[in-house]
């Protein structure tokens, strides 16, 4: 096999030399160099097939398909299906023991996230990944701009909806407004630790640090405005 391949290469080389000789273009050394170059030149790469729109959309959504998202969707489904919820979490439910065990495990989630956040901030905010200006800017958008947008949305809904469709409960509108004025949940740290990088975790921890430092003043001011509006 090896000998046959070598013989084929010699035949091709000789044929190429003869063709060059027939053309009469240059010396034998030039012909030999041209033949060697033509035989050793790599083949042009084949163009990659273009991905369809569906494939690109699925690739963009793939990072969101993680355990935390599935757990949230499963919790919503269990909460909406009354028989399943009662079976797991009512004291006389058939699977109450399983539901109680899940509650105990879930009780450790928030302390775990706080420990992770504290470990990331043990040496202070990481300004190499997220600058001070960027972190303060994110905090202002989260604690000032979004509450203002939420207030405008609340007023627009009250003006656009008929009176019968507007909830009369002040608690409803207070919860509606506060949802847009709180800092980012520290569960973000768990998401980044599980599916991100150490640099990303340092940047998220820095953003959370500045938001929580700003929250006592800005969240208090926002809630005071919300109570005045409702």
Coordinates of C-alpha atoms in Angstrom, one line a residue:
X1 CA 0.0 0.0 0.0
X2 CA 2.8 2.4 1.0
X3 CA 4.8 1.5 -2.1
X4 CA 1.8 1.9 -4.4
X5 CA 1.1 5.4 -3.0
X6 CA 4.7 6.4 -3.5
X7 CA 4.6 5.1 -7.1
X8 CA 1.5 7.1 -7.8
X9 CA 3.1 10.2 -6.4
X10 CA 6.1 9.7 -8.8
X11 CA 3.9 9.2 -11.8
X12 CA 2.0 12.4 -11.0
X13 CA 5.2 14.3 -10.5
X14 CA 6.6 13.1 -13.8
X15 CA 3.4 13.9 -15.6
X16 CA 3.4 17.4 -14.1
X17 CA 7.1 17.8 -15.2
X18 CA 6.3 16.7 -18.7
X19 CA 3.5 19.2 -19.0
X20 CA 5.7 22.0 -17.7
X21 CA 8.4 20.9 -20.2
X22 CA 5.9 21.0 -23.0
X23 CA 5.0 24.6 -22.1
X24 CA 8.7 25.5 -22.2
X25 CA 8.5 27.9 -19.4
X26 CA 11.8 28.2 -17.5
X27 CA 14.5 25.8 -16.3
X28 CA 14.2 22.3 -14.8
X29 CA 14.7 23.6 -11.3
X30 CA 11.9 26.1 -11.6
X31 CA 9.7 23.3 -12.9
X32 CA 10.5 21.1 -10.0
X33 CA 9.8 23.8 -7.5
X34 CA 6.4 24.5 -9.2
X35 CA 5.5 20.8 -9.1
X36 CA 6.4 20.5 -5.4
X37 CA 4.4 23.6 -4.5
X38 CA 1.4 22.4 -6.4
X39 CA 1.5 18.9 -4.8
X40 CA 2.0 20.2 -1.2
X41 CA -0.6 23.0 -1.3
X42 CA -3.5 22.3 1.1
X43 CA -7.0 22.0 -0.3
X44 CA -9.2 25.0 0.4
X45 CA -11.5 24.5 3.4
X46 CA -15.0 23.6 2.7
X47 CA -17.6 26.2 3.8
X48 CA -19.4 25.3 6.9
X49 CA -23.2 24.9 6.5
X50 CA -25.1 27.8 7.8
X51 CA -27.2 27.1 10.9
X52 CA -30.9 27.6 10.6
X53 CA -32.8 30.2 12.6
X54 CA -34.3 27.5 14.8
X55 CA -30.8 26.1 15.6
X56 CA -29.5 29.6 16.5
X57 CA -32.5 30.3 18.7
X58 CA -32.1 26.9 20.5
X59 CA -28.4 27.6 21.0
X60 CA -29.1 31.0 22.5
X61 CA -31.7 29.6 24.9
X62 CA -29.6 26.6 25.9
X63 CA -27.8 28.4 28.8
X64 CA -31.3 29.1 30.4
X65 CA -32.1 25.3 30.4
X66 CA -30.5 24.6 33.8
X67 CA -31.5 23.0 37.1
X68 CA -32.6 26.2 38.8
X69 CA -35.0 27.1 36.0
X70 CA -36.4 23.6 35.8
X71 CA -36.9 23.6 39.6
X72 CA -38.7 27.0 39.5
X73 CA -41.0 25.7 36.7
X74 CA -41.7 22.5 38.6
X75 CA -42.5 24.5 41.8
X76 CA -45.0 26.6 39.8
X77 CA -46.6 23.5 38.3
X78 CA -46.9 21.8 41.7
X79 CA -48.4 25.0 43.3
X80 CA -51.0 25.3 40.5
X81 CA -52.1 21.7 40.6
X82 CA -54.1 21.5 43.8
X83 CA -54.2 17.7 44.2
X84 CA -50.4 17.4 43.8
X85 CA -49.8 20.3 46.2
X86 CA -52.1 18.8 48.9
X87 CA -50.6 15.4 48.5
X88 CA -47.1 16.7 49.1
X89 CA -47.6 19.5 51.6
X90 CA -50.9 18.9 53.6
X91 CA -50.4 17.2 56.9
X92 CA -52.8 14.4 55.9
X93 CA -51.3 14.0 52.4
X94 CA -50.1 10.7 51.2
X95 CA -46.6 12.1 50.4
X96 CA -46.4 14.5 53.3
X97 CA -43.1 12.9 54.5
X98 CA -41.5 13.6 51.1
X99 CA -42.8 17.2 51.0
X100 CA -41.6 17.8 54.6
X101 CA -38.1 16.5 53.6
X102 CA -38.1 18.8 50.6
X103 CA -39.0 21.8 52.8
X104 CA -36.1 21.0 55.1
X105 CA -33.7 20.8 52.2
X106 CA -35.0 24.0 50.7
X107 CA -34.5 25.8 54.0
X108 CA -30.7 25.6 53.5
X109 CA -30.8 27.3 50.1
X110 CA -30.7 30.9 51.2
X111 CA -28.0 30.5 53.9
X112 CA -26.0 28.6 51.3
X113 CA -26.2 31.5 48.9
X114 CA -25.3 34.0 51.6
X115 CA -22.2 32.0 52.4
X116 CA -21.2 31.9 48.8
X117 CA -21.7 35.7 48.5
X118 CA -19.7 36.3 51.6
X119 CA -16.9 34.1 50.3
X120 CA -16.7 36.1 47.1
X121 CA -16.6 39.4 49.1
X122 CA -14.1 38.2 51.7
X123 CA -11.4 40.4 50.2
X124 CA -13.8 43.2 49.3
X125 CA -15.5 44.1 46.0
X126 CA -13.6 42.9 42.9
X127 CA -13.2 46.1 40.8
X128 CA -11.0 44.4 38.3
X129 CA -14.0 42.6 36.9
X130 CA -16.7 45.2 37.6
X131 CA -15.6 48.8 38.0
X132 CA -17.0 51.0 40.8
X133 CA -18.8 53.3 38.2
X134 CA -20.4 50.3 36.5
X135 CA -21.6 48.8 39.8
X136 CA -23.1 52.1 41.0
X137 CA -24.7 52.6 37.6
X138 CA -26.3 49.1 37.8
X139 CA -27.5 49.9 41.3
X140 CA -29.0 53.2 40.2
X141 CA -30.9 51.6 37.4
X142 CA -32.1 48.8 39.6
X143 CA -33.1 50.9 42.6
X144 CA -34.1 54.2 41.0
X145 CA -34.9 53.8 37.3
X146 CA -36.9 50.6 37.5
X147 CA -39.1 51.8 40.4
X148 CA -39.9 55.0 38.4
X149 CA -40.9 52.9 35.4
X150 CA -43.0 50.7 37.7
X151 CA -44.8 53.8 39.1
X152 CA -45.5 55.0 35.6
X153 CA -46.9 51.6 34.7
X154 CA -49.1 51.6 37.8
X155 CA -50.5 55.0 36.9
X156 CA -51.0 54.0 33.3
X157 CA -52.9 50.8 34.2
X158 CA -55.2 52.7 36.6
X159 CA -56.0 55.2 34.0
X160 CA -56.4 52.8 31.1
X161 CA -58.4 50.0 32.8
X162 CA -62.1 50.4 33.6
X163 CA -62.8 50.9 37.3
X164 CA -64.2 47.4 37.7
X165 CA -61.0 45.8 36.4
X166 CA -58.7 47.8 38.8
X167 CA -58.0 45.9 42.0
X168 CA -59.3 47.8 44.9
X169 CA -56.8 46.3 47.4
X170 CA -54.0 48.8 48.3
X171 CA -51.8 45.8 49.3
X172 CA -52.0 44.5 45.7
X173 CA -50.6 47.8 44.3
X174 CA -48.0 48.0 47.1
X175 CA -46.7 44.5 46.2
X176 CA -46.8 45.5 42.5
X177 CA -44.6 48.5 43.1
X178 CA -42.2 46.9 45.5
X179 CA -41.5 44.1 43.1
X180 CA -39.8 46.6 40.8
X181 CA -37.9 48.4 43.5
X182 CA -35.9 45.7 45.3
X183 CA -32.2 44.9 44.7
X184 CA -31.2 41.9 42.6
X185 CA -31.8 38.6 44.4
X186 CA -28.6 37.0 45.8
X187 CA -29.7 33.7 44.1
X188 CA -27.8 35.2 41.2
X189 CA -24.6 34.1 42.9
X190 CA -25.7 30.5 42.9
X191 CA -26.5 30.7 39.2
X192 CA -23.1 32.1 38.4
X193 CA -21.2 29.7 40.6
X194 CA -23.0 26.7 39.0
X195 CA -22.9 27.9 35.3
X196 CA -20.5 30.8 35.0
X197 CA -16.8 31.5 35.7
X198 CA -14.9 32.8 38.7
X199 CA -14.4 36.2 37.0
X200 CA -18.2 36.5 36.4
X201 CA -18.9 35.5 40.0
X202 CA -16.6 38.3 41.2
X203 CA -18.4 40.8 39.0
X204 CA -21.8 39.8 40.2
X205 CA -20.8 39.8 43.8
X206 CA -19.5 43.4 43.3
X207 CA -22.8 44.5 41.8
X208 CA -24.7 42.9 44.6
X209 CA -22.5 44.5 47.2
X210 CA -23.2 48.0 45.9
X211 CA -26.9 47.4 45.5
X212 CA -27.2 46.1 49.1
X213 CA -25.2 49.1 50.3
X214 CA -27.6 51.5 48.5
X215 CA -30.8 49.6 49.3
X216 CA -31.4 50.9 52.9
X217 CA -31.6 54.5 51.7
X218 CA -33.1 54.1 48.2
X219 CA -35.5 51.3 49.0
X220 CA -36.8 53.2 52.0
X221 CA -37.4 56.2 49.8
X222 CA -39.1 54.1 47.1
X223 CA -41.5 52.5 49.6
X224 CA -42.3 55.9 51.1
X225 CA -43.3 57.1 47.6
X226 CA -45.3 53.9 46.9
X227 CA -47.3 54.4 50.2
X228 CA -48.0 58.0 49.2
X229 CA -49.3 57.0 45.8
X230 CA -51.6 54.2 46.9

